[in-house]
PDB file of C-alpha atoms in Angstrom:
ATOM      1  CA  UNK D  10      60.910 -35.313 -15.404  1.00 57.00           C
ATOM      2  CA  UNK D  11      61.650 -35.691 -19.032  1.00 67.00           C
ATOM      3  CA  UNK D  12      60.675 -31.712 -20.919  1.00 69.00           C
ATOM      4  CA  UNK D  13      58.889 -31.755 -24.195  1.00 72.00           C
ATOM      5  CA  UNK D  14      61.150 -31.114 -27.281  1.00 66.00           C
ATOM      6  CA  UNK D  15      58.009 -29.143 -28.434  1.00 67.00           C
ATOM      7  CA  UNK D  16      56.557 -27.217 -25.835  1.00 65.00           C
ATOM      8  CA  UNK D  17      59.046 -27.825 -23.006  1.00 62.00           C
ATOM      9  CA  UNK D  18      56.692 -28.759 -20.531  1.00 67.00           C
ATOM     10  CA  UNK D  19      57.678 -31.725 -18.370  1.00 68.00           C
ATOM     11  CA  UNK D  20      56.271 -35.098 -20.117  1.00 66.00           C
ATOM     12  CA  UNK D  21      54.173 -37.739 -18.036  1.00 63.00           C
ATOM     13  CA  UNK D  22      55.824 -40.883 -17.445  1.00 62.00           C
ATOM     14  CA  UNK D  23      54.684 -44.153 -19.329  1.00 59.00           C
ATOM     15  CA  UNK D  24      52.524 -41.602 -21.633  1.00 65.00           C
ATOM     16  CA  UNK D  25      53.198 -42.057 -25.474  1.00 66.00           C
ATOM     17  CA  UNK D  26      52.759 -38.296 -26.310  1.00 68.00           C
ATOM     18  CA  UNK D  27      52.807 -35.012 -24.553  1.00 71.00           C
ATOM     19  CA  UNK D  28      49.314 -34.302 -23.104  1.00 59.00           C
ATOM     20  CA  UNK D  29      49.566 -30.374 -23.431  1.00 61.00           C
ATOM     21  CA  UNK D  30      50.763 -30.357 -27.089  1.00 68.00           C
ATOM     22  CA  UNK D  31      50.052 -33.893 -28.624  1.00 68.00           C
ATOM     23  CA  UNK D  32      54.052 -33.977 -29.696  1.00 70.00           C
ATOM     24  CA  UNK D  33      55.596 -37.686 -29.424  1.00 70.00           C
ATOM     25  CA  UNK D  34      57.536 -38.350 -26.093  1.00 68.00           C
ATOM     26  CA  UNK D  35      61.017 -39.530 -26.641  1.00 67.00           C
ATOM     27  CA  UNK D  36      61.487 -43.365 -25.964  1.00 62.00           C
ATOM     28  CA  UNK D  37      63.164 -42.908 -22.759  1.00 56.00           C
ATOM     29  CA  UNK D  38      60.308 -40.789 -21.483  1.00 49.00           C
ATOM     30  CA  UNK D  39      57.467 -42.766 -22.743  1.00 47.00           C
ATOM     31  CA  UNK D  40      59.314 -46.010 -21.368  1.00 51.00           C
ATOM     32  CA  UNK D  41      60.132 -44.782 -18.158  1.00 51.00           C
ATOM     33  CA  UNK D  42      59.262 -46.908 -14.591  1.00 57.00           C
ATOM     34  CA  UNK D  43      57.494 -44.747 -12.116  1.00 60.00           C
ATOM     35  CA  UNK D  44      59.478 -43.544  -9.420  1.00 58.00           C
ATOM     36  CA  UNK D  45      59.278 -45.799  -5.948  1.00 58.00           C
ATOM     37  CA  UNK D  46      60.375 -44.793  -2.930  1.00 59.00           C
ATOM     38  CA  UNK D  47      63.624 -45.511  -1.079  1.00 60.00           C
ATOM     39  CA  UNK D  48      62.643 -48.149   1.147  1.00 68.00           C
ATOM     40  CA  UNK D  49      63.216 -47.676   4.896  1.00 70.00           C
ATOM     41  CA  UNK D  50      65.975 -48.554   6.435  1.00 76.00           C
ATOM     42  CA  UNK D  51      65.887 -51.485   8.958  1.00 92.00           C
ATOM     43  CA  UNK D  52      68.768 -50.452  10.880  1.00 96.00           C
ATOM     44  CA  UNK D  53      68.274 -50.155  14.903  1.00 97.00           C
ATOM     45  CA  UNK D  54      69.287 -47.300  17.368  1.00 97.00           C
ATOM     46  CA  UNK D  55      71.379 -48.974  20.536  1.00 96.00           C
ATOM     47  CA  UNK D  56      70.157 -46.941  23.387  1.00 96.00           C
ATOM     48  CA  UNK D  57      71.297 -47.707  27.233  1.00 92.00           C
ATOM     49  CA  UNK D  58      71.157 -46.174  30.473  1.00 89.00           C
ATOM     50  CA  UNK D  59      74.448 -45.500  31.530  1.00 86.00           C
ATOM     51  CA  UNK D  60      73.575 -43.653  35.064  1.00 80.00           C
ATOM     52  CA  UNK D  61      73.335 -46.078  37.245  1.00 78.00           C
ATOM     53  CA  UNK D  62      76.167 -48.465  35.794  1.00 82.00           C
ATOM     54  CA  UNK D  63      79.433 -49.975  36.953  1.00 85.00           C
ATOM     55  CA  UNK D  64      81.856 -48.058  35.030  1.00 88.00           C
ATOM     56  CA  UNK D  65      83.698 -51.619  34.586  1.00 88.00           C
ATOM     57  CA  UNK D  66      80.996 -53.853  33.435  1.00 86.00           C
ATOM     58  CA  UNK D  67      80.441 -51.177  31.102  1.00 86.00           C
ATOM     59  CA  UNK D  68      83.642 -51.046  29.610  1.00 89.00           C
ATOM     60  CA  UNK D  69      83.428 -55.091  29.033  1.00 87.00           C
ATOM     61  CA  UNK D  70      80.109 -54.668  27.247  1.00 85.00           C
ATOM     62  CA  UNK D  71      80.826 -52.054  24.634  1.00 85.00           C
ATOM     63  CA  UNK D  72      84.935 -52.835  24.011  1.00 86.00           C
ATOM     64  CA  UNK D  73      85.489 -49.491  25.614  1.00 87.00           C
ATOM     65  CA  UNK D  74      88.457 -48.304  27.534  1.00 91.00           C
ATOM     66  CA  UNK D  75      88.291 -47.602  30.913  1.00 90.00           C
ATOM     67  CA  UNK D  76      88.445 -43.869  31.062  1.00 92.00           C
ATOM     68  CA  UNK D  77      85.610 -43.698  28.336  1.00 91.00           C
ATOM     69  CA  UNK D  78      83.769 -45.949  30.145  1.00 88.00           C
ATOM     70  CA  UNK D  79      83.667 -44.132  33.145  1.00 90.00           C
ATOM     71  CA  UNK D  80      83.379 -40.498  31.407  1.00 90.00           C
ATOM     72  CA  UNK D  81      79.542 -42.102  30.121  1.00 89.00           C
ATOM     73  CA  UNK D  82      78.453 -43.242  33.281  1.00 89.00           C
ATOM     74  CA  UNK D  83      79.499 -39.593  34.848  1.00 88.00           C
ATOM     75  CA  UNK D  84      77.533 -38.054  31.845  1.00 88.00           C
ATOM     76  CA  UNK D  85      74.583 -40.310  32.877  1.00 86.00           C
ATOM     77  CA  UNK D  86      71.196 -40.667  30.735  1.00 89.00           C
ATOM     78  CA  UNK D  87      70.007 -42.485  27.929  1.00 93.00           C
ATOM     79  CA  UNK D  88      73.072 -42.853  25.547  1.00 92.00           C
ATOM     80  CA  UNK D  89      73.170 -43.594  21.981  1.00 94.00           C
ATOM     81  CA  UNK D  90      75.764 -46.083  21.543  1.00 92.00           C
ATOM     82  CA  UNK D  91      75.277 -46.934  17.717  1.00 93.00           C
ATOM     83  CA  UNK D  92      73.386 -47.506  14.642  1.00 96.00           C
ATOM     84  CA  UNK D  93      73.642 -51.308  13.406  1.00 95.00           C
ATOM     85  CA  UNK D  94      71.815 -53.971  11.510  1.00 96.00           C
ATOM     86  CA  UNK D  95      69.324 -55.831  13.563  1.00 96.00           C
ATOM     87  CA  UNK D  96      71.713 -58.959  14.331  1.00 96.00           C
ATOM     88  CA  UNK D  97      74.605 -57.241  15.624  1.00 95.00           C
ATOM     89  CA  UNK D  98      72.349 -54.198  17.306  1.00 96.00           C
ATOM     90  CA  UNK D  99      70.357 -57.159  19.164  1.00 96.00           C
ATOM     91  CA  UNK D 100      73.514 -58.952  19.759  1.00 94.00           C
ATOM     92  CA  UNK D 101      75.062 -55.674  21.895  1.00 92.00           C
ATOM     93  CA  UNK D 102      71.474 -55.468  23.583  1.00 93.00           C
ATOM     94  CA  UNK D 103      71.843 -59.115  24.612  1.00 92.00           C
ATOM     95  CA  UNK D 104      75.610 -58.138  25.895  1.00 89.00           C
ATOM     96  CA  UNK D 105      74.557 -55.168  28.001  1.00 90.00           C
ATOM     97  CA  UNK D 106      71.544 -57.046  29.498  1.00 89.00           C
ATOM     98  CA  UNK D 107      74.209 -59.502  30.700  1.00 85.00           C
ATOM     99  CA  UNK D 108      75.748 -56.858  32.152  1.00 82.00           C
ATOM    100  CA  UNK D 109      73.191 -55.634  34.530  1.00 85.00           C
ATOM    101  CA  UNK D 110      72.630 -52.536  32.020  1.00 86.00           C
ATOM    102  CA  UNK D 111      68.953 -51.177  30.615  1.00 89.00           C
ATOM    103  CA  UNK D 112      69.061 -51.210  26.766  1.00 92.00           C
ATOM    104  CA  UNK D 113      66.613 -50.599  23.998  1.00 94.00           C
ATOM    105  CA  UNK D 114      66.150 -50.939  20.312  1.00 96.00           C
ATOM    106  CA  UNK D 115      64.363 -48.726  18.579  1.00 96.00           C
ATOM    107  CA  UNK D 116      63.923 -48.213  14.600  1.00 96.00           C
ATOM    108  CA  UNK D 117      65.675 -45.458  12.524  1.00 97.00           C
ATOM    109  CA  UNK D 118      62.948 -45.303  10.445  1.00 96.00           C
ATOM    110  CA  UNK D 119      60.860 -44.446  13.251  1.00 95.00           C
ATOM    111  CA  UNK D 120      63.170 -42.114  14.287  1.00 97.00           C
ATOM    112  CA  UNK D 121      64.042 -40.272  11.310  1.00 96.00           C
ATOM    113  CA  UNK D 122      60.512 -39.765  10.546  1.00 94.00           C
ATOM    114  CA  UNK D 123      59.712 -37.704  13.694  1.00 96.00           C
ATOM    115  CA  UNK D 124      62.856 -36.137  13.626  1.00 96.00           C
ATOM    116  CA  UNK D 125      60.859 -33.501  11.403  1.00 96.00           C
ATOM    117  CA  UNK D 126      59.088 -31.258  13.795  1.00 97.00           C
ATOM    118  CA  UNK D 127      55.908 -29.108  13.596  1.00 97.00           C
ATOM    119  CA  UNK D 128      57.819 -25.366  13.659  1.00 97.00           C
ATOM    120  CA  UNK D 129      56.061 -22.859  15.847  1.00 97.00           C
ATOM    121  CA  UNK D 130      55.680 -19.668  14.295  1.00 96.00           C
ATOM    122  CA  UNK D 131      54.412 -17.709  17.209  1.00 96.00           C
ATOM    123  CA  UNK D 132      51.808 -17.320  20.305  1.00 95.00           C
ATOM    124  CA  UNK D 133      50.881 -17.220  23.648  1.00 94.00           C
ATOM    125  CA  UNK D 134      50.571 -18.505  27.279  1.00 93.00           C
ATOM    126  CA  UNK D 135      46.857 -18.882  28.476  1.00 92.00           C
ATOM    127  CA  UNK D 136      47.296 -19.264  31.910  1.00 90.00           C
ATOM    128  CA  UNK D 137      47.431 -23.261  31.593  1.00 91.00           C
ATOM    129  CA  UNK D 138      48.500 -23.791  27.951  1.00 94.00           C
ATOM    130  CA  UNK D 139      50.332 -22.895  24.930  1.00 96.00           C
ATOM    131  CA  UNK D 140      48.540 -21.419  21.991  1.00 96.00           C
ATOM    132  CA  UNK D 141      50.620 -21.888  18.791  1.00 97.00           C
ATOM    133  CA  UNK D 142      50.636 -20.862  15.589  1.00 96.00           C
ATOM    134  CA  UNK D 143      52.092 -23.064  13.538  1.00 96.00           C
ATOM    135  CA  UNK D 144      53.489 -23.873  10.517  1.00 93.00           C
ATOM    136  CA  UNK D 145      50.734 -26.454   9.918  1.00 94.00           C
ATOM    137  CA  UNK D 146      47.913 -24.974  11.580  1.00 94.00           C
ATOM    138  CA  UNK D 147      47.334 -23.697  14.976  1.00 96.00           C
ATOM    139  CA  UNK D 148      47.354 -25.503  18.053  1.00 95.00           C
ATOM    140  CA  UNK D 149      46.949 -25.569  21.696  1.00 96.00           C
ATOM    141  CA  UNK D 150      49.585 -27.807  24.101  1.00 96.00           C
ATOM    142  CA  UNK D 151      48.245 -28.778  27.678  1.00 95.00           C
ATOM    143  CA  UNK D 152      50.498 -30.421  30.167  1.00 94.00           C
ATOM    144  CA  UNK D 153      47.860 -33.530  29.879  1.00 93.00           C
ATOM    145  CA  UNK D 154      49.337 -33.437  26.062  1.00 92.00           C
ATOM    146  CA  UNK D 155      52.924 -33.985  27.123  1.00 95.00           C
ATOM    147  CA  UNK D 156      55.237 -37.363  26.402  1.00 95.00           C
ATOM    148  CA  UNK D 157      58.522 -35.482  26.865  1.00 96.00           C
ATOM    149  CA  UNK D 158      60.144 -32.344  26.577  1.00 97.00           C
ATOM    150  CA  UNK D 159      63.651 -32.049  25.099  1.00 98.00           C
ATOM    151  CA  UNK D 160      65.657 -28.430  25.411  1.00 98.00           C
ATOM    152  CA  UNK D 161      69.053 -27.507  24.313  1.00 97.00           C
ATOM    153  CA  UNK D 162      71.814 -25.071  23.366  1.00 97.00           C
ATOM    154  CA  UNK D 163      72.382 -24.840  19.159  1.00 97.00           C
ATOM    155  CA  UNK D 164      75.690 -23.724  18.500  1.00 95.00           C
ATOM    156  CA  UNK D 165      76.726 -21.520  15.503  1.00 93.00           C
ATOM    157  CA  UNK D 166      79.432 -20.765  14.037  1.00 91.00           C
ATOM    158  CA  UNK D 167      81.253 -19.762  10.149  1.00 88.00           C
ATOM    159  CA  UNK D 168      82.499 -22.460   8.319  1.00 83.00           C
ATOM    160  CA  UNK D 169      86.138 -22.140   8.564  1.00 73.00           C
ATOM    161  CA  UNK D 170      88.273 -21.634   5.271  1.00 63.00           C
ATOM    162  CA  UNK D 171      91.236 -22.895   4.226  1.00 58.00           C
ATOM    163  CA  UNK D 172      92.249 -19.902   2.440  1.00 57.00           C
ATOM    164  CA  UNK D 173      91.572 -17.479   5.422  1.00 53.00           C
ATOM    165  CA  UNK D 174      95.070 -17.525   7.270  1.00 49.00           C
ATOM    166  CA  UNK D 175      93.912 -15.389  10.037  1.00 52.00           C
ATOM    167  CA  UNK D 176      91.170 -15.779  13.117  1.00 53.00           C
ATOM    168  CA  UNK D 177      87.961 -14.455  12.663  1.00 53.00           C
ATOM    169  CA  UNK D 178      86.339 -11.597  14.533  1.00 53.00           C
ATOM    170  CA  UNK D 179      83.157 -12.072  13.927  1.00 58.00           C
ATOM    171  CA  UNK D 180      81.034 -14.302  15.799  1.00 70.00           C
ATOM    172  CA  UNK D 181      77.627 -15.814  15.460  1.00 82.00           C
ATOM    173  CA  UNK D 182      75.057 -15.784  18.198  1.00 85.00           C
ATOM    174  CA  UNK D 183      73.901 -19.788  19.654  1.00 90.00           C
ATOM    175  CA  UNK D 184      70.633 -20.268  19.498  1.00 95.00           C
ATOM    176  CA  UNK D 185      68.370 -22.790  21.732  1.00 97.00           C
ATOM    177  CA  UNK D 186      65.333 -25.140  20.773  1.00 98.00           C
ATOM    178  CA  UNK D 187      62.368 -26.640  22.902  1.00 98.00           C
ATOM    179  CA  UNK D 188      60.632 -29.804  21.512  1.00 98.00           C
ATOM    180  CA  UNK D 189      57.623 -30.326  23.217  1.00 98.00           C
ATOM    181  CA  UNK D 190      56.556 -34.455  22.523  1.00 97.00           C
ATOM    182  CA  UNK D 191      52.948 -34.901  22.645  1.00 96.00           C
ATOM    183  CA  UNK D 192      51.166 -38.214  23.043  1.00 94.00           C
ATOM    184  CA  UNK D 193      49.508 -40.187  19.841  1.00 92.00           C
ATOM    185  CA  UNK D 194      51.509 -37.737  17.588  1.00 94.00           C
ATOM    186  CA  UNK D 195      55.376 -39.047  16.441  1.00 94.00           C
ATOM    187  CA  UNK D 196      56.675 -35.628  15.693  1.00 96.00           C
ATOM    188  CA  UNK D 197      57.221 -32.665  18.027  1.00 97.00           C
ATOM    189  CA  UNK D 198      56.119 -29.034  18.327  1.00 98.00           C
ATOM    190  CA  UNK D 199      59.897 -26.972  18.022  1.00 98.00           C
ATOM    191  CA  UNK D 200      59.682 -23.508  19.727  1.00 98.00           C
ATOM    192  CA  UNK D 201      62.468 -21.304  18.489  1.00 97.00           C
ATOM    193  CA  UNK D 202      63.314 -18.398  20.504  1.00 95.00           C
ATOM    194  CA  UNK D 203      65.357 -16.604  17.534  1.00 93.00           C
ATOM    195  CA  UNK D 204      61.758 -16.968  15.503  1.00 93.00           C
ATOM    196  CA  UNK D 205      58.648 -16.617  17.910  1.00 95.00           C
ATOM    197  CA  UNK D 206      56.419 -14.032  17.242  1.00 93.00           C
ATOM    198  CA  UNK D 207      54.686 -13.046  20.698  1.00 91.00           C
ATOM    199  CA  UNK D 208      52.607 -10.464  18.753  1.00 84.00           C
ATOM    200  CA  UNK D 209      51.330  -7.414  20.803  1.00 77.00           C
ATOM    201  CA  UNK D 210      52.244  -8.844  24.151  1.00 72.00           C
ATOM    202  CA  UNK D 211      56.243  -8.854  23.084  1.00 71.00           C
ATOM    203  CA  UNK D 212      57.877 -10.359  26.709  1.00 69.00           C
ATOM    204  CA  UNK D 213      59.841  -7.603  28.939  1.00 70.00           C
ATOM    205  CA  UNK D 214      62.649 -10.477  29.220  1.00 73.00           C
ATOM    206  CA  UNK D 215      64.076 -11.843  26.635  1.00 88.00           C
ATOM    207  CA  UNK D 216      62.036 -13.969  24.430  1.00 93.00           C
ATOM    208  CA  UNK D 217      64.670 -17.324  25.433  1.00 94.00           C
ATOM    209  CA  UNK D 218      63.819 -16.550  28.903  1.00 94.00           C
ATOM    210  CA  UNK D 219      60.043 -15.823  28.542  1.00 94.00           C
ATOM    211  CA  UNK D 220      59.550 -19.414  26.563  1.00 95.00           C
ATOM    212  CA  UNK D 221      61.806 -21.163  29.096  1.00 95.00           C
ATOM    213  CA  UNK D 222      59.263 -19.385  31.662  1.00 94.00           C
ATOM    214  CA  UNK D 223      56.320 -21.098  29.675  1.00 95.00           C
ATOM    215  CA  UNK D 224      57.625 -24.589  28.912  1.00 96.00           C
ATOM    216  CA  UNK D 225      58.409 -24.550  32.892  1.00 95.00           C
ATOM    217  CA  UNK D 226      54.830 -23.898  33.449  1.00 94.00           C
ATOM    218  CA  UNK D 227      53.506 -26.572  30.638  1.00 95.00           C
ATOM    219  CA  UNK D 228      55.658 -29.009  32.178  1.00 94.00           C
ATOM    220  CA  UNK D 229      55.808 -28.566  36.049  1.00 90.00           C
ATOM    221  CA  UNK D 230      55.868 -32.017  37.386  1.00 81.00           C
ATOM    222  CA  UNK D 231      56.373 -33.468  34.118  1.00 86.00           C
ATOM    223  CA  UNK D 232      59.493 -35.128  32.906  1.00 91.00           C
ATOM    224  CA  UNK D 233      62.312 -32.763  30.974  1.00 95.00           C
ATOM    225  CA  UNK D 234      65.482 -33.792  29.151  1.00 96.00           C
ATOM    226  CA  UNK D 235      68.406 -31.267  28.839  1.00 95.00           C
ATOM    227  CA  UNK D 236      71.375 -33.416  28.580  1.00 94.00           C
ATOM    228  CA  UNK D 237      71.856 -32.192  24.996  1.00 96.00           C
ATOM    229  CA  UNK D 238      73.917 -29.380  26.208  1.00 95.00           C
ATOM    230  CA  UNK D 239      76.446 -32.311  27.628  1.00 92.00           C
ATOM    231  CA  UNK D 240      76.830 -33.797  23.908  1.00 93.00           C
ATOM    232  CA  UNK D 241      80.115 -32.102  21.791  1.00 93.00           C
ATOM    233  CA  UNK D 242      78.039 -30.448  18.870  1.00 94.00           C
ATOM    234  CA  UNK D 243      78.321 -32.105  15.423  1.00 94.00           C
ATOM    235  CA  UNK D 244      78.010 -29.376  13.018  1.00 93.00           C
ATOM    236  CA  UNK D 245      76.460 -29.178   9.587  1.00 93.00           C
ATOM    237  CA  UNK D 246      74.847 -26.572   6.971  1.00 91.00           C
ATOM    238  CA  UNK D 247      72.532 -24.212   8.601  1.00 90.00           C
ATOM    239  CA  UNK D 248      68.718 -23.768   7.772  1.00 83.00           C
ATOM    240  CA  UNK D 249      67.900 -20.419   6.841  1.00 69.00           C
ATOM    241  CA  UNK D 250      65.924 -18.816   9.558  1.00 58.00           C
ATOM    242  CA  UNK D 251      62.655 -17.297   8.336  1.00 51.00           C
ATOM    243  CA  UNK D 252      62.291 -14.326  10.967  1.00 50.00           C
ATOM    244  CA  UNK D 253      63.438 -13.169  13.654  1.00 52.00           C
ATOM    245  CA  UNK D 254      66.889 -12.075  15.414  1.00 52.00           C
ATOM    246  CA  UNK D 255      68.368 -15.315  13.693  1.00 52.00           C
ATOM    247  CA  UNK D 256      67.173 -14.256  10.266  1.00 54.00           C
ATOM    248  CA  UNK D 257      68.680 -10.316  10.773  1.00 54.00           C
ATOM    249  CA  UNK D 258      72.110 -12.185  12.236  1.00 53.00           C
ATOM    250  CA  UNK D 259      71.966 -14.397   8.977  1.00 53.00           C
ATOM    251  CA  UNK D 260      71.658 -11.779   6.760  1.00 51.00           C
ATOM    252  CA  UNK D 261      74.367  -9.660   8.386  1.00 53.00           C
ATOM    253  CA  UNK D 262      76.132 -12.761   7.943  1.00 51.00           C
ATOM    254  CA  UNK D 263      76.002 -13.552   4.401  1.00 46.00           C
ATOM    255  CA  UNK D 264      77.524  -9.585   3.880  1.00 48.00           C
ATOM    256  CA  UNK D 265      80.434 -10.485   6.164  1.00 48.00           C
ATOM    257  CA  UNK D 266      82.458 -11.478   3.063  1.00 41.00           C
ATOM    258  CA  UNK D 267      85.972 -12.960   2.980  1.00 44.00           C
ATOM    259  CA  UNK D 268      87.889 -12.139   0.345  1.00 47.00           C
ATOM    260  CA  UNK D 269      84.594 -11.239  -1.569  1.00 50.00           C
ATOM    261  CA  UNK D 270      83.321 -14.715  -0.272  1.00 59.00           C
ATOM    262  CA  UNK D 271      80.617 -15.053   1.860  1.00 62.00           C
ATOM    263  CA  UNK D 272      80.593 -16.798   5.065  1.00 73.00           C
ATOM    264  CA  UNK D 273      78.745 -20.560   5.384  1.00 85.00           C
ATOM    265  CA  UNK D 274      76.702 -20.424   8.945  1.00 90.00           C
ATOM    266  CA  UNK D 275      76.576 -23.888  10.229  1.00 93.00           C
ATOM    267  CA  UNK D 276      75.234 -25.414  13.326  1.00 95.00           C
ATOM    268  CA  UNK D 277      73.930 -28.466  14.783  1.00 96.00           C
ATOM    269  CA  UNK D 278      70.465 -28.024  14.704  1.00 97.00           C
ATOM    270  CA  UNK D 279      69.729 -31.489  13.176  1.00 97.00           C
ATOM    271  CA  UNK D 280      72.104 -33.235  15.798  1.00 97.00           C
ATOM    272  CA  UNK D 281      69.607 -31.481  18.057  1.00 98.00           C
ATOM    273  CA  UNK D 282      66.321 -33.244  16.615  1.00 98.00           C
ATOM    274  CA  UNK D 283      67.517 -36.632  15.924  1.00 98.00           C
ATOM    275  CA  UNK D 284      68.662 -36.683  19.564  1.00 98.00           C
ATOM    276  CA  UNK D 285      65.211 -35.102  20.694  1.00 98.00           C
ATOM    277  CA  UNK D 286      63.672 -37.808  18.319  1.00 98.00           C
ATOM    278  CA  UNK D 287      65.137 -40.964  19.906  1.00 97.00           C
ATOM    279  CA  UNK D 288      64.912 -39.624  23.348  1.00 97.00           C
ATOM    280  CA  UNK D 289      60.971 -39.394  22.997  1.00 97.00           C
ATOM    281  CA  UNK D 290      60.815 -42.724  21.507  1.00 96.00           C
ATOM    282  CA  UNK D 291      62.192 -44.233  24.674  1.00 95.00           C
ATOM    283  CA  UNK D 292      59.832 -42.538  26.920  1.00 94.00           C
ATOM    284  CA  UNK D 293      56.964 -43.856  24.460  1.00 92.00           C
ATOM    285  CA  UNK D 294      58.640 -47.354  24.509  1.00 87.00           C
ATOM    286  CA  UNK D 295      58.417 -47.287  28.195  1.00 80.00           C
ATOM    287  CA  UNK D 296      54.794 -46.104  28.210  1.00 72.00           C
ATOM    288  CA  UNK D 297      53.468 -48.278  26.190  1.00 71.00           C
ATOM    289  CA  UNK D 298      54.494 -51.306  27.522  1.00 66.00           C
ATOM    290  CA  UNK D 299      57.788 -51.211  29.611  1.00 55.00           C
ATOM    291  CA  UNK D 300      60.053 -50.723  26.985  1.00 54.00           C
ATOM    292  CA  UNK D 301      61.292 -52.218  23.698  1.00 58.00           C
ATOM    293  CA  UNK D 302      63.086 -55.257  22.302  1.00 52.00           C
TER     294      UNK D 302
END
């Protein structure tokens, strides 16, 4: 927003003078549209099962060669094979359905939007569900709750310089990340081993293994996805941890200068939720109705 030349506080949009001091707004200010929001985009995610395919039909549908082909149908799962307008995303749907394969469409939007989880801060397993805290409120998560859950590996790593001519030695710990889907809500509850606070009853093991214990329980009998581990990681800039292990390796990290420079910590924690995002969107596709179109 535009400042006051008076008073320097920021200057309502449209208004003709500055409502804290009464000073005249600038033209540009007092003229200036309200802000509207991007609109959303109406691209479509191509998602297909690849388990269960012939390797060669496959390789017809998507254009692909034949050792690619074959490398996706070992790797099994739902697949995202691209991000395209509606005409050419339906036309590949309509090409893999005349191959014999399962395909879906689902929305970006849709996807982006619950690609923002609900961060657990910290608590406890009751016996027969979780008790969050949470970064919007507490919570409990029953195995009657559950859509989906989605697990995997984050990797880690310093942001490699050009000016640094040698390896590095130091190395950053991976972390891991549990969505836990829940039904009627779009956007998942993230556990974060590097960042849960157990409180008074800190876990013997270690606090990976003690929420992997707990999920295990929530879910028994329910359906889990853990093919993210299969999927090369596509890095970018790291979020800050707020507590935790993470946080302490972080800040150990951002002393472990180069040349006076500190070291940029990246990872592929948003690969992570995207792909946890999409995943649960097929499994509520399929519930609600047998999939989408």
């Amino acid at each position: 927003m535009t400042p006051c030349l008076r008073c320097g506080r920021p200057l309502a949009a449209r208004l003709p003078r500055c409502v804290y001091c009464g000073a005249d707004a600038p033209p540009a200010a007092a003229e200036a549209p309200p802000e509207v929001p991007p609109e959303p985009s109406p691209r479509l995610l191509v998602l297909a099962q690849t388990g269960d395919a012939d390797p060669v039909a496959l390789a017809r549908a998507l254009g692909l060669a034949a050792a690619d082909a074959a490398h996706r149908v070992r790797r099994g799962g739902w697949q995202l094979l691209r991000i395209a307008e509606p005409a050419a995303a339906r036309e590949q749907v309509a090409r893999l359905a005349g191959a014999g394969l399962a395909a879906v469409l689902v929305p970006e939007a849709e996807v982006r939007s619950s690609a923002r989880p609900v961060v657990a801060q910290g608590g406890a397993w009751t016996g027969h569900e979780l008790s969050l805290r949470t970064t919007e409120g507490s919570m409990r998560v029953e195995a009657s709750h559950l859509v989906l859950a989605v697990q995997g590996p984050i990797a880690r790593e310093y942001q490699t310089s050009p000016e640094v001519k040698r390896a590095r030695t130091a190395t950053l710990e991976s972390g891991y990340r549990f969505h836990l889907h829940r039904k009627g809500e779009a956007r998942p509850v993230e556990l974060d081993p590097g960042a849960f606070d157990f409180g008074s009853r800190a876990p013997g093991a270690s606090s990976l293994l003690q929420l992997s214990a707990w999920v295990q329980e929530l879910t028994r009998g329910g359906l889990v996805d853990d093919a993210f581990r299969r999927l090369p990681p596509e890095l970018g800039v790291a979020e800050s941890a707020a507590a935790g292990p993470l946080a302490a390796a972080d800040a150990l990290g951002a002393r472990a200068a180069v040349r006076g420079k500190a070291a940029l910590v990246l990872d592929n924690l948003r690969q992570f939720r995207f792909y946890s995002a999409w995943r649960a969107a097929v499994e509520r596709g399929a519930a609600a109705g047998g999939g989408r179109g």
